[in-house]
PDB file of C-alpha atoms in Angstrom:
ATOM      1  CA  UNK X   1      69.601  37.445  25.343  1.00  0.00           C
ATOM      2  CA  UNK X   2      71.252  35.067  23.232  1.00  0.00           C
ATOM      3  CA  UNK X   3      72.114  31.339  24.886  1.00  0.00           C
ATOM      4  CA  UNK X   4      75.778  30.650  25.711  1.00  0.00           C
ATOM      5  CA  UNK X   5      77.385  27.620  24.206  1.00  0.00           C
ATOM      6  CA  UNK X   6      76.484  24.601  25.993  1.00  0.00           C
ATOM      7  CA  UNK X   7      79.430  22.851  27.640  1.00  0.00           C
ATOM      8  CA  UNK X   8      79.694  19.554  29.218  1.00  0.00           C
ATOM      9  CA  UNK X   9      80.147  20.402  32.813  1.00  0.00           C
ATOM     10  CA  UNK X  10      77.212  23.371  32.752  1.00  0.00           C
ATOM     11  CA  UNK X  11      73.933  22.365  31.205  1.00  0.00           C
ATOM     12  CA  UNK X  12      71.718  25.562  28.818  1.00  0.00           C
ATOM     13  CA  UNK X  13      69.134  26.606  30.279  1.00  0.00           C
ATOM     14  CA  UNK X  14      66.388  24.804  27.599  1.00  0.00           C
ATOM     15  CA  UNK X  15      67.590  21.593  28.936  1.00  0.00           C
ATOM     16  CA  UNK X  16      67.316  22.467  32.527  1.00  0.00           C
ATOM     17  CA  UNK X  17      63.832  23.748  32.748  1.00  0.00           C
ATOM     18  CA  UNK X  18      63.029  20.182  30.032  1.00  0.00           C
ATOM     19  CA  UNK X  19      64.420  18.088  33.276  1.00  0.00           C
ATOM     20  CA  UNK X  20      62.982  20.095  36.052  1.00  0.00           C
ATOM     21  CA  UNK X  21      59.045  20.070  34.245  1.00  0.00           C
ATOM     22  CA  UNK X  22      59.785  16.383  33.705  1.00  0.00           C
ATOM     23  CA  UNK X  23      60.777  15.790  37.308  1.00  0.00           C
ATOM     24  CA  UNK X  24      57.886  18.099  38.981  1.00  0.00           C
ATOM     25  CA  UNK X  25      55.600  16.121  35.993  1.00  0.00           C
ATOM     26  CA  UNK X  26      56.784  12.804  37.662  1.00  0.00           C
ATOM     27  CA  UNK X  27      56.531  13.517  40.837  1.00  0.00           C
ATOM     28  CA  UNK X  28      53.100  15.174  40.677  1.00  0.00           C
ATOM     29  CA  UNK X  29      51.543  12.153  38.883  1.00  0.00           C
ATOM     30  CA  UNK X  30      52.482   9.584  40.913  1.00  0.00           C
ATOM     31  CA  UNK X  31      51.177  11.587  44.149  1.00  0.00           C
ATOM     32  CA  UNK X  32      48.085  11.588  42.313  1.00  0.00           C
ATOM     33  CA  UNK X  33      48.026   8.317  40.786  1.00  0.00           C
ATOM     34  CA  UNK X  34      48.715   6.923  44.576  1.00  0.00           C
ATOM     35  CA  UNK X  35      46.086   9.951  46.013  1.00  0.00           C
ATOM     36  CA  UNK X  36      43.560  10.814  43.622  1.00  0.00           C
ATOM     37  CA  UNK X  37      42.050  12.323  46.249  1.00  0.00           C
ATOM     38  CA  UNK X  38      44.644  15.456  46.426  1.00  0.00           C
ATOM     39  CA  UNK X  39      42.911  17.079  43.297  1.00  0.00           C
ATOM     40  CA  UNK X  40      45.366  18.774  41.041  1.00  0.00           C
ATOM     41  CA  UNK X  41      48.479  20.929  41.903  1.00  0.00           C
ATOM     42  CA  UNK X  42      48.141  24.472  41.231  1.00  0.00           C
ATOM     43  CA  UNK X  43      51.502  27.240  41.625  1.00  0.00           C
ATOM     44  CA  UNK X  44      50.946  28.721  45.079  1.00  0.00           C
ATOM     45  CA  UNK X  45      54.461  30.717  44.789  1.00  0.00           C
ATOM     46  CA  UNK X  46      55.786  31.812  41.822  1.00  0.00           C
ATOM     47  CA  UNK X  47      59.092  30.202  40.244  1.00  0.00           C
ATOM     48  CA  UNK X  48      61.957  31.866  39.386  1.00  0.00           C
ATOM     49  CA  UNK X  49      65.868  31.933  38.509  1.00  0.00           C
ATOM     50  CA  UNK X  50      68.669  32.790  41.454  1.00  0.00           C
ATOM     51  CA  UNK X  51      72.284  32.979  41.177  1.00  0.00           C
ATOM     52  CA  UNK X  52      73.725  29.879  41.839  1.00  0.00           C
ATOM     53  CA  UNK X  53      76.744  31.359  43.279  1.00  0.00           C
ATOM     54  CA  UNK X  54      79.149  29.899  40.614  1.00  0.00           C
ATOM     55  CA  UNK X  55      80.300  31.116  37.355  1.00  0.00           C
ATOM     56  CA  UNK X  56      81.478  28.862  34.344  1.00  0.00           C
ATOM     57  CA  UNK X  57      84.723  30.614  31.960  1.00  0.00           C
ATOM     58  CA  UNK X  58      83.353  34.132  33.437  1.00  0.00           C
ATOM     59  CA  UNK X  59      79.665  33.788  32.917  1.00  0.00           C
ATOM     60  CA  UNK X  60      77.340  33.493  36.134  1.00  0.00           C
ATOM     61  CA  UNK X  61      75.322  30.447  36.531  1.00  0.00           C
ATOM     62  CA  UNK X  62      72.345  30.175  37.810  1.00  0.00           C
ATOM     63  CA  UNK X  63      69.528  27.678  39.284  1.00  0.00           C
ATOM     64  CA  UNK X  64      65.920  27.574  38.594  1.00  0.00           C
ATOM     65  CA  UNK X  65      63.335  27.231  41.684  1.00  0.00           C
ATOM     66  CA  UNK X  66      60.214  26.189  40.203  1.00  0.00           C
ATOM     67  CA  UNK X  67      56.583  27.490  41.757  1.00  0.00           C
ATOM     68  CA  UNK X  68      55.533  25.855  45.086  1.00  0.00           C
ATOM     69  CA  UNK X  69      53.036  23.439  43.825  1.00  0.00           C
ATOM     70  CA  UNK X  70      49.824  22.236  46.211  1.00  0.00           C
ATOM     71  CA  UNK X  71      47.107  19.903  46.176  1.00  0.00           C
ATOM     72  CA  UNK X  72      44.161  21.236  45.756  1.00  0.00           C
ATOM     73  CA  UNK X  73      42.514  18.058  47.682  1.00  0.00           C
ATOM     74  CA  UNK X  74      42.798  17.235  51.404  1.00  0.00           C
ATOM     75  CA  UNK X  75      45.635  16.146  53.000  1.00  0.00           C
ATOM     76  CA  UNK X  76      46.495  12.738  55.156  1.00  0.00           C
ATOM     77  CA  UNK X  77      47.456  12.205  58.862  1.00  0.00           C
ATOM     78  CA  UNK X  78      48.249   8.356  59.131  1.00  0.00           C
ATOM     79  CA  UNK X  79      52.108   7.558  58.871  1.00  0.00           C
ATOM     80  CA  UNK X  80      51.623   4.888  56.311  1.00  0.00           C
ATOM     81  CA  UNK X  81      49.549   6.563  53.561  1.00  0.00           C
ATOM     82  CA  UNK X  82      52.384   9.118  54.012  1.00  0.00           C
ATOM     83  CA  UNK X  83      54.971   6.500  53.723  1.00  0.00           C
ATOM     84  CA  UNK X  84      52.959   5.305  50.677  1.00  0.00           C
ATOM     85  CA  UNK X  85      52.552   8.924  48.998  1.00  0.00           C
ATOM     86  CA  UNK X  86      56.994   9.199  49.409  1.00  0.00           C
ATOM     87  CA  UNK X  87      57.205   5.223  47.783  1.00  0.00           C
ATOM     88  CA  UNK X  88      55.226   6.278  44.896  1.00  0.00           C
ATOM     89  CA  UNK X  89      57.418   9.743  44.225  1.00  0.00           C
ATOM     90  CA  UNK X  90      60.652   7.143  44.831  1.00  0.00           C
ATOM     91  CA  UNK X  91      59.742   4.723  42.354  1.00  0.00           C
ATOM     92  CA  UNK X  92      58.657   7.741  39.764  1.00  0.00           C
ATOM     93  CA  UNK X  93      61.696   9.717  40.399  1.00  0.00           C
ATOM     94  CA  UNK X  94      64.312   6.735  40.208  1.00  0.00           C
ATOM     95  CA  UNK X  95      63.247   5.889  36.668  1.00  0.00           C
ATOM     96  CA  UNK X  96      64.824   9.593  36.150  1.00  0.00           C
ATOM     97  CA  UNK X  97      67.913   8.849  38.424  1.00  0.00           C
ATOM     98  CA  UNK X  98      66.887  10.848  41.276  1.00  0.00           C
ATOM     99  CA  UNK X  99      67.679   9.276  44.886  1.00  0.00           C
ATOM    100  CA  UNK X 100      66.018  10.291  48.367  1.00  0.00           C
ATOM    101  CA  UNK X 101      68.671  12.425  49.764  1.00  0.00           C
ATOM    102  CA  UNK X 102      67.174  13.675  53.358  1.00  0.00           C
ATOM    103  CA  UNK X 103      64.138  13.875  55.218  1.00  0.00           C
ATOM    104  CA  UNK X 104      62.892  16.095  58.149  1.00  0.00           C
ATOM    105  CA  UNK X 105      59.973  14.847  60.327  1.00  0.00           C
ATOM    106  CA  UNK X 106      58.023  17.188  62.509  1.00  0.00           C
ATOM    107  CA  UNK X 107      55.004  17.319  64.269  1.00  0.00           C
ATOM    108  CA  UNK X 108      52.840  18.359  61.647  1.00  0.00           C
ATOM    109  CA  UNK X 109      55.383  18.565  58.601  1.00  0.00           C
ATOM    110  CA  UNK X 110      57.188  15.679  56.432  1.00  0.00           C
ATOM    111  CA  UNK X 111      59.966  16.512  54.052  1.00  0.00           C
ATOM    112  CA  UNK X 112      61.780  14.104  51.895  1.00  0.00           C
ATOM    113  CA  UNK X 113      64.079  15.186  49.395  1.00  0.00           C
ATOM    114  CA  UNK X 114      65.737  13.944  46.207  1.00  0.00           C
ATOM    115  CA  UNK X 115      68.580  14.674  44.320  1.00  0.00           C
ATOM    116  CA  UNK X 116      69.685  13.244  40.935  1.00  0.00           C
ATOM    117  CA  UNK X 117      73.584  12.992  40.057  1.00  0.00           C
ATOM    118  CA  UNK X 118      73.567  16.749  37.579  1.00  0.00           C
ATOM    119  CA  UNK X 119      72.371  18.067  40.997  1.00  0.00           C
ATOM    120  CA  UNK X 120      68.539  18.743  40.763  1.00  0.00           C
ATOM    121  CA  UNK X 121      66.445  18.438  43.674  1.00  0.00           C
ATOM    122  CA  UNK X 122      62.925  17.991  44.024  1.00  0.00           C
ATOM    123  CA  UNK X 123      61.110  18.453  47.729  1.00  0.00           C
ATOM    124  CA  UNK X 124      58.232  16.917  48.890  1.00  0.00           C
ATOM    125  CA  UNK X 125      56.509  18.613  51.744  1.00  0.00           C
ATOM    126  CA  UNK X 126      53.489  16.860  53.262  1.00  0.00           C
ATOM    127  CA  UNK X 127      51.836  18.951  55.961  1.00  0.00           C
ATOM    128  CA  UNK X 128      48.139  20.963  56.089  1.00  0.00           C
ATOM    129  CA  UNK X 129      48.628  19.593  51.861  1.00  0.00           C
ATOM    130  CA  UNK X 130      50.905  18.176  50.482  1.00  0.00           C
ATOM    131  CA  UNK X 131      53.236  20.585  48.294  1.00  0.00           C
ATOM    132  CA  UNK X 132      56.334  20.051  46.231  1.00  0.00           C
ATOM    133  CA  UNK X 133      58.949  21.876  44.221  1.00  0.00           C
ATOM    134  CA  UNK X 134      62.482  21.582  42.891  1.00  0.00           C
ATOM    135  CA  UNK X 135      65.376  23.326  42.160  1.00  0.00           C
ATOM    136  CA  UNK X 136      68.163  22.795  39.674  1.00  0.00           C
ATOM    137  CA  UNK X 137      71.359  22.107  39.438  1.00  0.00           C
ATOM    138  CA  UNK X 138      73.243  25.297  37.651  1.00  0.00           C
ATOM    139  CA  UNK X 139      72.946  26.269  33.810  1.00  0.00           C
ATOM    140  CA  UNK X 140      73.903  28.718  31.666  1.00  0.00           C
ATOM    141  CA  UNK X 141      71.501  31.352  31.502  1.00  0.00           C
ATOM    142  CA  UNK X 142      70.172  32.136  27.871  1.00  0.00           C
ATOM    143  CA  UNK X 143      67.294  30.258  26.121  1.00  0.00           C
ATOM    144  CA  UNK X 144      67.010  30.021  22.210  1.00  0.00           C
ATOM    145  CA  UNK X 145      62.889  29.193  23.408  1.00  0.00           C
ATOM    146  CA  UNK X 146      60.303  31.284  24.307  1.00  0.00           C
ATOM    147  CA  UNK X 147      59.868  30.815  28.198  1.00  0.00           C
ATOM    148  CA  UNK X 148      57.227  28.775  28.977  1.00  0.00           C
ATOM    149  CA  UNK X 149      56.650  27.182  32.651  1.00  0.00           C
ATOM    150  CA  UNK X 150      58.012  24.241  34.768  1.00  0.00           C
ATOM    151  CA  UNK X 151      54.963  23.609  36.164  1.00  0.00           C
ATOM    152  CA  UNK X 152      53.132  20.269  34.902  1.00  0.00           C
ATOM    153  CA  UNK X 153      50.126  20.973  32.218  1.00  0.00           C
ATOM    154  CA  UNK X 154      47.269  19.869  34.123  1.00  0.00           C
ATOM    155  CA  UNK X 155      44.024  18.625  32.089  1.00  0.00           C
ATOM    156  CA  UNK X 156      41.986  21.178  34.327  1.00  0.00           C
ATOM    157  CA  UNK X 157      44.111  24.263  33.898  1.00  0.00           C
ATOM    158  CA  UNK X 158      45.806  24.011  30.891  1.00  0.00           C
ATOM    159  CA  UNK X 159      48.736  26.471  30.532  1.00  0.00           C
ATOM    160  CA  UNK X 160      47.220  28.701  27.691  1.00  0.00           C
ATOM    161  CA  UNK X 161      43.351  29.029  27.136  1.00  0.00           C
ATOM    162  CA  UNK X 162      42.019  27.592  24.451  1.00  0.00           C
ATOM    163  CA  UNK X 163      41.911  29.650  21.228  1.00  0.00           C
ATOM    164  CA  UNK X 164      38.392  31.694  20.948  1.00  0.00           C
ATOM    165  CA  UNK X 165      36.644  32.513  17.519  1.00  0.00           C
ATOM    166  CA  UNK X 166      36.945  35.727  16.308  1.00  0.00           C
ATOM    167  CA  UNK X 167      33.363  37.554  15.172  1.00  0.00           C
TER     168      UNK X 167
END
């Protein structure tokens, strides 16, 4: 498929899934920079694109939901290394103009949200692990890349093996 002209008002999809990998890269390192305990994060649902339910001059828009990402490590019970583990995402994600937005407080489940001003969101869910994920705001669907993954590159599962001789 063959990308649609950028335009001001509707972001291509290249420079959509650029901002949503560097948000999801942001907010994943600072979790673990504040909890090196949670491990890594690892896709426990797959991402994908969904209609965003607009259209731009005709053409349907749509919004990318990246994978459900999840610490591999344990989890945390005590309000204030949660409150800690949501400062850390804050300060990472307001360097990329994201804002907290909402949170929902359960008994066993923490959700804080943040949006930036282009409209992408990023969730984090803190719970049995702690989990996050974000959505975009709406783009043109059409890439002039090959598709690659939103999901941050960890050192321990790299995207693509390494290359393997040949004998």
């Amino acid at each position: 498929m063959a990308a649609a002209a950028p335009s001001a008002a509707v972001p291509d999809q290249d420079s959509t899934l650029h901002r949503i990998r560097a948000i999801l890269t942001a907010a994943s390192t600072a979790l673990l920079e504040e909890r090196p305990a949670l491990g890594d994060f690892r896709d426990q649902r797959p991402e994908r694109d969904r209609s965003s339910g607009d259209s731009w001059h005709g053409l349907q828009t749509l919004r990318h939901v990246s994978a459900l990402l999840a610490a591999t490590g344990p989890t945390l019970e005590e309000p204030r290394a949660i409150e800690g583990l949501l400062t850390a995402v804050d300060r990472a994600l307001s360097r990329l103009g994201l804002r907290r937005t909402g949170r929902e407080t359960g008994h066993a489940l923490h959700v804080e949200r943040w949006t930036s001003a282009e409209g992408d969101e990023l969730e984090v869910m803190i719970g049995v692990t702690v989990a996050l994920r974000a959505i975009s705001a709406p783009f043109l669907p059409g890439s002039l890349s090959p598709r690659g993954t939103t999901s941050p590159v960890s050192p321990l599962s790299p995207l693509t093996p390494p290359p393997r001789r040949i004998r």
